[in-house]
Short mmCIF file of C-alpha atoms in Angstrom, two decimals:
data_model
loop_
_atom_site.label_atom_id
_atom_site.label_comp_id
_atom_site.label_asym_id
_atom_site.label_seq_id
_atom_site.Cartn_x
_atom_site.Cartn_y
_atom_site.Cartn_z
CA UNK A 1 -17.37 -23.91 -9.74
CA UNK A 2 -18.19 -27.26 -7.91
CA UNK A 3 -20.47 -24.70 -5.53
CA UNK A 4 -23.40 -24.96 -8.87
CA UNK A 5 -23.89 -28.76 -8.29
CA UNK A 6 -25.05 -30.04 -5.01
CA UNK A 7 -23.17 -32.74 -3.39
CA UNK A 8 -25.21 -35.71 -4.45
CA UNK A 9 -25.17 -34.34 -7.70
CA UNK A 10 -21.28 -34.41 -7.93
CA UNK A 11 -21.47 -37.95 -6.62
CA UNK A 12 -23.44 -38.55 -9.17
CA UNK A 13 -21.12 -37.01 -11.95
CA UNK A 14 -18.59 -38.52 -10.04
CA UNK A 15 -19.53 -42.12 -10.66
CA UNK A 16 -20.44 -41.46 -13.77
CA UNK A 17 -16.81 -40.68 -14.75
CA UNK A 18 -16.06 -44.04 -12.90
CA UNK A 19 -17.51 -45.66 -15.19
CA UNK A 20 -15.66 -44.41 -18.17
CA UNK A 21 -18.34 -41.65 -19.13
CA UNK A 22 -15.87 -38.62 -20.56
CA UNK A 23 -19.05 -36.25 -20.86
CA UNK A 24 -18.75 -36.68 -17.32
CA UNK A 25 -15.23 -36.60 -16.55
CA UNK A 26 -15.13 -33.35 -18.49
CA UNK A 27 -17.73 -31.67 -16.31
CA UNK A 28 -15.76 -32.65 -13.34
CA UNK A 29 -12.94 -30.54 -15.22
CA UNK A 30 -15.05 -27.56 -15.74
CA UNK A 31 -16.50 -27.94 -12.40
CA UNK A 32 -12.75 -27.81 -10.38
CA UNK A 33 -10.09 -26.96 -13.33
CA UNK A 34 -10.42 -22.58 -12.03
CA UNK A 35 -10.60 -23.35 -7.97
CA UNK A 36 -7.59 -26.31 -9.01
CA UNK A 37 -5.80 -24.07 -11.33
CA UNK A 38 -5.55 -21.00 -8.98
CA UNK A 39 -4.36 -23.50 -6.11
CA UNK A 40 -1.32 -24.80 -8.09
CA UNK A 41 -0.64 -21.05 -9.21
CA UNK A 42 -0.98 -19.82 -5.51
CA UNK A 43 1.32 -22.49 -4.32
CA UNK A 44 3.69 -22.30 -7.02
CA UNK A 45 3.93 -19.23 -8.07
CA UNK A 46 4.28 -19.48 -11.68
CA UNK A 47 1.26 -19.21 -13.95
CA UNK A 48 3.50 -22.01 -16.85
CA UNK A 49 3.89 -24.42 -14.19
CA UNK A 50 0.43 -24.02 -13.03
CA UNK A 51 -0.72 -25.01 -16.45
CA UNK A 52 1.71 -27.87 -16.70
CA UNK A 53 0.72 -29.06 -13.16
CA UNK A 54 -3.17 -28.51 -13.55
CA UNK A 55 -2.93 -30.62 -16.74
CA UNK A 56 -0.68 -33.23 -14.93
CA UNK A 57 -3.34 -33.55 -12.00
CA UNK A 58 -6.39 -34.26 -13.84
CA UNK A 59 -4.75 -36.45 -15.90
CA UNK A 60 -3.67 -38.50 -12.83
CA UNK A 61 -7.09 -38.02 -11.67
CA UNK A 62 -8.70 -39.51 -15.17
CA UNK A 63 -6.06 -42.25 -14.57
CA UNK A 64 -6.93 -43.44 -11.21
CA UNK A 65 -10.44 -42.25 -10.38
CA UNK A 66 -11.59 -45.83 -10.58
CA UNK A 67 -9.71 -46.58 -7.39
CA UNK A 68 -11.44 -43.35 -5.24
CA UNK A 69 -13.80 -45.47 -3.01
CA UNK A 70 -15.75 -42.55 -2.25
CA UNK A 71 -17.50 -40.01 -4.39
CA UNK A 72 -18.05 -37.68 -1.57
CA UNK A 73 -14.36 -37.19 -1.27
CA UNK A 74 -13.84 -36.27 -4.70
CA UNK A 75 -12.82 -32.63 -3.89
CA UNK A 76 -10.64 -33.89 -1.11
CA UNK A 77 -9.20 -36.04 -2.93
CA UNK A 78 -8.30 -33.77 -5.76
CA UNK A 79 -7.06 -31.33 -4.00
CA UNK A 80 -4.43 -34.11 -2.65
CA UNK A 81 -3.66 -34.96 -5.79
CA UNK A 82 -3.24 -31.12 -6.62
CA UNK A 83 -0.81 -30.31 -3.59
CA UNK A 84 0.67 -33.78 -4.43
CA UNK A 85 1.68 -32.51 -7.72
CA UNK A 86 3.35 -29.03 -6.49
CA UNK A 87 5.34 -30.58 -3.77
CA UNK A 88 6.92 -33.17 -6.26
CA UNK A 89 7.59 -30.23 -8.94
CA UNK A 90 9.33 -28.16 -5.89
CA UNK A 91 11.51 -31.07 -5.14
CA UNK A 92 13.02 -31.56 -8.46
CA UNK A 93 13.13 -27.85 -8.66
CA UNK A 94 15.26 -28.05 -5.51
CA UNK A 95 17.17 -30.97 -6.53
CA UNK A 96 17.93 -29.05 -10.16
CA UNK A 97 18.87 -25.97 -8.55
CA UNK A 98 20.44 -27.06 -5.25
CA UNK A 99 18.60 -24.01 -3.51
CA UNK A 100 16.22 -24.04 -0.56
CA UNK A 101 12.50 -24.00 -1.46
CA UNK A 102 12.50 -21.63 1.26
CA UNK A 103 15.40 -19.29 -0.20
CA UNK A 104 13.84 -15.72 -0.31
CA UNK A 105 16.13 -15.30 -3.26
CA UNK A 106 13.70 -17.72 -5.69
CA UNK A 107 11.35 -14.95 -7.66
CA UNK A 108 9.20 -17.25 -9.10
CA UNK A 109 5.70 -15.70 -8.26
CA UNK A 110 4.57 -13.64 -10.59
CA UNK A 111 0.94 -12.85 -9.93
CA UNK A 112 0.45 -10.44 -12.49
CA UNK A 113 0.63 -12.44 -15.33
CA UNK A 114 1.80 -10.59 -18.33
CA UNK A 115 -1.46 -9.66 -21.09
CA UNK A 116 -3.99 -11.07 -18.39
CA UNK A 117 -7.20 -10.36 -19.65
CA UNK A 118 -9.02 -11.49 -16.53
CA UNK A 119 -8.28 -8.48 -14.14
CA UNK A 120 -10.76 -5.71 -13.79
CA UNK A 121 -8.88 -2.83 -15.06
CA UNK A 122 -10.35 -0.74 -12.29
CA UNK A 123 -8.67 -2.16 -9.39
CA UNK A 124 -5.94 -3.72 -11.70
CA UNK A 125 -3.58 -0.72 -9.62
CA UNK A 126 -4.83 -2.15 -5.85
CA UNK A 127 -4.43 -5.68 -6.90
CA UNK A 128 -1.28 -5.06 -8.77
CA UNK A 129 0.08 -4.05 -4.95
CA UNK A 130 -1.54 -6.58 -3.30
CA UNK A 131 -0.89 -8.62 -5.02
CA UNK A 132 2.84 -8.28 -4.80
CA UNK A 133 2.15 -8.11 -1.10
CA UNK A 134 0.45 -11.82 -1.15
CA UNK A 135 3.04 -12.58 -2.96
CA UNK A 136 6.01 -11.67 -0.62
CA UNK A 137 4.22 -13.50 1.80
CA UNK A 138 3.57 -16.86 0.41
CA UNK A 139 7.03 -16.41 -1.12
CA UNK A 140 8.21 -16.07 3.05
CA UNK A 141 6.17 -19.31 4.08
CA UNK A 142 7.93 -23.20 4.19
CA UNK A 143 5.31 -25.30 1.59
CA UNK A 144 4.02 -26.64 4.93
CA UNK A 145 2.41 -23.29 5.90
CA UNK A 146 1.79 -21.84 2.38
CA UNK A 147 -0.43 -24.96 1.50
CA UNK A 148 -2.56 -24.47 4.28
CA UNK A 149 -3.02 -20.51 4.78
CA UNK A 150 -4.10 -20.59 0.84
CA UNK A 151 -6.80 -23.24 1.75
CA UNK A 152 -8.25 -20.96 4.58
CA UNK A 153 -7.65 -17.96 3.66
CA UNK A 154 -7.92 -17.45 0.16
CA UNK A 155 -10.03 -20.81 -1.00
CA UNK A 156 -12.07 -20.21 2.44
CA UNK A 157 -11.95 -23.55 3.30
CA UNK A 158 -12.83 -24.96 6.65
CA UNK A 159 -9.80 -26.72 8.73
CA UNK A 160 -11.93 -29.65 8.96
CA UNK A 161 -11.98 -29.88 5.08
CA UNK A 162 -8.43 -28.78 5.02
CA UNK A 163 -7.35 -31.96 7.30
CA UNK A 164 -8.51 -34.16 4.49
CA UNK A 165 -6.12 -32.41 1.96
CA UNK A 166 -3.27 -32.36 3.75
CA UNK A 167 -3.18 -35.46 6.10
CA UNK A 168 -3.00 -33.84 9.25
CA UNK A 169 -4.41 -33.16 12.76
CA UNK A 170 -7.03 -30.41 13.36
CA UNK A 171 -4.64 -29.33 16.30
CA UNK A 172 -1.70 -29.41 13.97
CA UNK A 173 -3.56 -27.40 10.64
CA UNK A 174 -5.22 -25.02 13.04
CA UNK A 175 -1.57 -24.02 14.78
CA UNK A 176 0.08 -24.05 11.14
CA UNK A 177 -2.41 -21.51 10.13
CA UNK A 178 -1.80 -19.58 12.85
CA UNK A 179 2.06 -19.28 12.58
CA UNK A 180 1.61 -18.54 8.42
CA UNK A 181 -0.84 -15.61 9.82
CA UNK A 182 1.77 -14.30 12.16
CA UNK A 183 4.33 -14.63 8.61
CA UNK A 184 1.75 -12.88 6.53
CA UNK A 185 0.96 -9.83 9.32
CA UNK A 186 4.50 -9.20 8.85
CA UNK A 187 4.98 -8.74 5.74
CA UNK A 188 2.12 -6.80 5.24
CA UNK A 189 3.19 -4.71 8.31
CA UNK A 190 6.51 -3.94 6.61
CA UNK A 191 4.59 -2.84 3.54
CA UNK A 192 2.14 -0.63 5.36
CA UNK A 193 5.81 0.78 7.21
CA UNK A 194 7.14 1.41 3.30
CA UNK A 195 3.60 3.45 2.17
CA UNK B 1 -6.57 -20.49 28.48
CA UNK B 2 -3.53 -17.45 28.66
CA UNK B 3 -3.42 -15.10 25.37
CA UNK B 4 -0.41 -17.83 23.89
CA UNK B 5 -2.87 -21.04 23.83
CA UNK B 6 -6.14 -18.77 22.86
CA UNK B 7 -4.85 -16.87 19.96
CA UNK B 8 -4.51 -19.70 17.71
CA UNK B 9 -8.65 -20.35 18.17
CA UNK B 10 -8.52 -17.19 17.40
CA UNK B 11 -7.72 -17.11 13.70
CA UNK B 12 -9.91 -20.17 13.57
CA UNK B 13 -12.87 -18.19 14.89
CA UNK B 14 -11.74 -15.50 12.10
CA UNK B 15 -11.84 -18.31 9.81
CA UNK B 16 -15.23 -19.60 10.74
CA UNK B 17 -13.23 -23.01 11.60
CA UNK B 18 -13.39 -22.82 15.81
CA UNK B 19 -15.21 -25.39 17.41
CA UNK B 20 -18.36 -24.65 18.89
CA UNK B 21 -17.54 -25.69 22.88
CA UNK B 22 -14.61 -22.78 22.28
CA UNK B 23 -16.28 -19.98 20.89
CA UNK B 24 -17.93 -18.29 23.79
CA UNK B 25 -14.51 -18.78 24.99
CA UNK B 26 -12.88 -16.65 22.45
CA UNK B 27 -15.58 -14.17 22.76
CA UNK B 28 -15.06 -13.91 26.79
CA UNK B 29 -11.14 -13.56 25.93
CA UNK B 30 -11.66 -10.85 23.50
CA UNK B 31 -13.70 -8.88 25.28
CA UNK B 32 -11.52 -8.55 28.53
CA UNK B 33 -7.91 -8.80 26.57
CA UNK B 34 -7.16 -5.81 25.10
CA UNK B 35 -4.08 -6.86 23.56
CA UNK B 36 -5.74 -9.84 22.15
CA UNK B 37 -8.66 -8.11 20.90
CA UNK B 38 -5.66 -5.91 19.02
CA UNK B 39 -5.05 -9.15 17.62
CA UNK B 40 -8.30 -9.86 16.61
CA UNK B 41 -8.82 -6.91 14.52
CA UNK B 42 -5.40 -7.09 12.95
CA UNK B 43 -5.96 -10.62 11.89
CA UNK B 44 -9.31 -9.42 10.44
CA UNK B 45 -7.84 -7.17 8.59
CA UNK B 46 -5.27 -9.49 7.16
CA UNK B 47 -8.17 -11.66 5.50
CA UNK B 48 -9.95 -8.46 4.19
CA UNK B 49 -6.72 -7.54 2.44
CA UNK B 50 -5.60 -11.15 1.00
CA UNK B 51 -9.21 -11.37 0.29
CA UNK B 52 -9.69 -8.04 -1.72
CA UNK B 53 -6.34 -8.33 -3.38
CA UNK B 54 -6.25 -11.74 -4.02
CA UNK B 55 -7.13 -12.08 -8.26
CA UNK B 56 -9.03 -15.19 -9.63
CA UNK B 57 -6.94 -16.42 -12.93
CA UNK B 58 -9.10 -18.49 -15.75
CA UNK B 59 -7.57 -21.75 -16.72
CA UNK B 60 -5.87 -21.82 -20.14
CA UNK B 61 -7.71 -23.51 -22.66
CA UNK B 62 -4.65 -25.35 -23.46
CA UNK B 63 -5.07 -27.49 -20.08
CA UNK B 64 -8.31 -29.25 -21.33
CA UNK B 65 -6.42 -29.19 -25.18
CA UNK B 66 -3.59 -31.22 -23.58
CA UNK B 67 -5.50 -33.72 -21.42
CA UNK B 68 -7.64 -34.34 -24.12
CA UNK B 69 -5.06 -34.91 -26.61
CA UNK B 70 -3.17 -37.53 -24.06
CA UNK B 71 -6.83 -39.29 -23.82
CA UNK B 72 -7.18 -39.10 -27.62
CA UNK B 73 -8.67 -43.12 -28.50
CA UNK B 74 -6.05 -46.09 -29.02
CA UNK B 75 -7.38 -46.24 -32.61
CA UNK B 76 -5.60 -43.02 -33.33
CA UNK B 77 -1.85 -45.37 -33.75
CA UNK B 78 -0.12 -42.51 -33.12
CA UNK B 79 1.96 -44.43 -29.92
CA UNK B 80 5.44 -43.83 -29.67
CA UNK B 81 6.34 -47.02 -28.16
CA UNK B 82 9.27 -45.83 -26.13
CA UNK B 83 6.03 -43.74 -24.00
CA UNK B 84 5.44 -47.78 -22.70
CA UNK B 85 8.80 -48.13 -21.06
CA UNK B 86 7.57 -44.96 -18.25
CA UNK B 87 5.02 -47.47 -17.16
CA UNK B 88 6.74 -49.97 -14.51
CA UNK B 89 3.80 -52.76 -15.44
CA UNK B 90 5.27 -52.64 -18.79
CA UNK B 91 8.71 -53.01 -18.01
CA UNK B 92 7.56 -55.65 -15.41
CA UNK B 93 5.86 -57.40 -18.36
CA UNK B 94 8.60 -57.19 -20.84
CA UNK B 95 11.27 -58.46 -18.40
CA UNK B 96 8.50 -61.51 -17.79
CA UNK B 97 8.70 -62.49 -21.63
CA UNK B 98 11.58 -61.95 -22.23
CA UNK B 99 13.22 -64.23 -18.91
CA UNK B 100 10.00 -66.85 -20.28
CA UNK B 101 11.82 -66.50 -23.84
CA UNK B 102 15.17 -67.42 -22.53
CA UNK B 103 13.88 -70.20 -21.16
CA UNK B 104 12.73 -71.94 -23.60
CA UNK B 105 15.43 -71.30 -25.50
CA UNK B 106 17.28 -73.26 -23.03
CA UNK B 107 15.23 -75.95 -23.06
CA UNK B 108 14.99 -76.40 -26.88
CA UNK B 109 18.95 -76.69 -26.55
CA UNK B 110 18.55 -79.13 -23.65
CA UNK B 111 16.56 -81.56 -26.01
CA UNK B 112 18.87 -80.58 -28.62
CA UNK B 113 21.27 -82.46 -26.26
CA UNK B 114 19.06 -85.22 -25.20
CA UNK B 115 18.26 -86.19 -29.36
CA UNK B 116 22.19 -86.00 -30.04
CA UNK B 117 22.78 -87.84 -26.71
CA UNK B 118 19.89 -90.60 -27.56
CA UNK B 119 21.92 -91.52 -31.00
CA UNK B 120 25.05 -92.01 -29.26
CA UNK B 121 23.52 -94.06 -26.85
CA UNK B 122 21.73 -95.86 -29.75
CA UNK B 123 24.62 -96.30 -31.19
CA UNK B 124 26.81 -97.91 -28.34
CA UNK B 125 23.81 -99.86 -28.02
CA UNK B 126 24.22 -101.17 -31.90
CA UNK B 127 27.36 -101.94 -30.80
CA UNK B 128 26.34 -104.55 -28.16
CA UNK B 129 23.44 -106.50 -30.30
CA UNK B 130 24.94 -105.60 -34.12
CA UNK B 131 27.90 -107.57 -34.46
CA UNK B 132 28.67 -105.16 -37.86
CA UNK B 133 30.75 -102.34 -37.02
CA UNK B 134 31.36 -103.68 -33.38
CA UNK B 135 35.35 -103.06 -33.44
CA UNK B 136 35.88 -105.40 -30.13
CA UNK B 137 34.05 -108.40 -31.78
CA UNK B 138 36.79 -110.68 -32.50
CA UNK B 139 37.65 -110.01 -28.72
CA UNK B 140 34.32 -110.02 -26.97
CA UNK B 141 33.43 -113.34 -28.55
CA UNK B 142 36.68 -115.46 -28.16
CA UNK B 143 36.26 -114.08 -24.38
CA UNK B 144 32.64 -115.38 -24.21
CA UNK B 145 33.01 -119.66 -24.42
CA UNK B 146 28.85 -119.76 -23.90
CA UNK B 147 27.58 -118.28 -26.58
CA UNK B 148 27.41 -118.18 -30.06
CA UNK B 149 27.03 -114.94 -31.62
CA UNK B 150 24.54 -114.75 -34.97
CA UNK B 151 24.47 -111.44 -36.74
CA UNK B 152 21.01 -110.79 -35.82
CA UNK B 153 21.23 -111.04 -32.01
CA UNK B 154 22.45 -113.17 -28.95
CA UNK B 155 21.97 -116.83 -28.86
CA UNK B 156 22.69 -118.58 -25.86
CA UNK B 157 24.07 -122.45 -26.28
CA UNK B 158 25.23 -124.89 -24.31
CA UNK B 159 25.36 -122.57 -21.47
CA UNK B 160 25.87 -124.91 -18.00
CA UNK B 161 24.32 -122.12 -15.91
CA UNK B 162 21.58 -121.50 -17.58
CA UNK B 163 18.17 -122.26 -15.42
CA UNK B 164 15.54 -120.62 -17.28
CA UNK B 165 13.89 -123.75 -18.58
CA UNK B 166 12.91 -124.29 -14.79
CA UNK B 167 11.79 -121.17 -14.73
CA UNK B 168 7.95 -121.10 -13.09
#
């Protein structure tokens, strides 16, 4: 996790990898490639296209990490490049399939990947529910609000940090996260009405 | 603020993301609204549950397998060269040679031209100084009463207007 280097460390690393070092440029992988993988998934809902996307940003990132002017930024700008990535792969998705990104009839999520080895079979029942709750609710959220409720609520990232990822206003993330709340209490009210 | 404006700094004092001028604010809010304060806890409870629930998935090992095969050294030759034409610069760079190409192709058929064009001209010219193979000969000289044609070249004589002898 980049949370095991300290920040002058990972500019360090960072300009490293600049400068063509691959040792380097692979330890930025291992650093982000779980927080950036679970992103894409969380966005996207599909673990394949996760992996395809995930692949697809770091190799854009390898590409052009020459022109980041800043080291600092290097988590900022990755997760751009990330969210980049996912909103490209949901418009040709749209344009292939002619339905709304925001149809409730697209079932792509699938959070509990078949033969996942990572869950913790004692709460693998809780999170299997959950999970399907999460789910239903990212599923119920425009890209515009999913993007950014994922950043603070499940990365835990601050709106500060999230208004370098996603180009806007403080005003503007903190009211976005507010109205994909409101979406989420919802759904997870309807669920609690079902149990 | 009225419970509309206030709520939104709400979830971003839930989310450790409220500015500091605002936060005795919220606090002051909560503590005399209680349907705000309902609010509050509900919206707590949202990020325990999406907390809790929410899994961490391990990357593939394929990921790293498949960037590190597309970063595999140039000395591997294993390019398919149609993979150039997704670049634009290459397309840019192959329209560039092959427009410089065409040009010089046209040029190389201009001088073509110009050589073939030179002979004739040399040629006409022969016709003017080389009394051999000068068709209009006969003609040309009984025309002329000033000179007198040798085979080799002009030759003025006798010529009444002829001043170059006084010629500085």
């Amino acid at each position: 996790m980049s949370s095991d280097v300290s920040p002058e460390e990972l500019k360090e690393i960072v300009r490293r990898a600049q400068n063509g070092s691959p040792e380097d440029f692979q330890r930025l992988y291992n650093l982000f490639s779980k927080p950036i993988y679970n992103f894409i998934w969380r966005l996207i809902g599909s673990t394949e296209d996760a992996e395809d996307l995930a692949q697809d940003t770091f190799l854009k990132v390898h590409n052009e990490l020459k022109s980041l002017r800043e080291p600092g930024q290097f988590k900022f700008w990755l997760y751009r490049i990330a969210r980049n990535e996912v909103y490209q792969k949901l418009r040709r998705s749209q344009r292939a399939t002619e339905v709304s990104i925001d149809d409730e009839e697209i079932t792509y999520f699938n959070f509990i990947p078949d033969g996942s080895e990572s869950l913790n079979p004692e709460k693998e029942v809780l999170s299997r529910e959950l999970n399907e709750v999460i789910g239903r609710a990212l599923k119920a959220m425009s890209p515009k609000y999913r993007d950014v409720f994922v950043l603070a609520v499940l990365e835990k990232m601050s709106y500060e940090d999230i208004t370098k990822i996603v180009g806007r206003s403080l005003l503007s993330v903190k009211t976005d996260i507010y109205r994909a709340r409101l979406i989420a209490k919802d759904i997870l009210n309807d669920y609690l009405r079902t149990k | 603020m009225n419970c509309q404006e206030i709520r939104p700094q709400i979830t971003a004092y839930i989310d450790n993301s409220l500015e500091s001028q605002l936060v005795s604010e919220v606090r002051r809010h909560l503590d005399s609204c209680a349907a705000c304060a309902e609010f509050h806890r509900e919206q707590l409870q949202l990020a325990d549950w999406f907390s809790s629930g929410s899994i961490e998935l391990e990357p593939p090992a394929q990921i790293w397998a498949g960037i590190e095969g597309r970063l595999a050294p140039a000395s591997a030759f294993h390019w398919n060269f149609l993979e150039f034409f997704q670049f634009p610069s290459f397309r840019y760079a192959l329209a560039g040679v092959a427009a410089l190409l065409f040009l010089s192709a046209a040029l190389l058929l201009n001088s073509g031209e110009a050589v073939s064009f030179n002979s004739a001209l040399a040629q006409i010219e022969s016709y003017n100084l080389n009394v051999e193979g000068n068709p209009f000969w006969p003609e040309v000289r009984s025309q002329n009463p000033f000179f007198e044609f040798d085979r080799q070249g002009l030759e003025r004589v006798d010529n009444p207007f002829d001043r170059s002898d006084q010629l500085p």
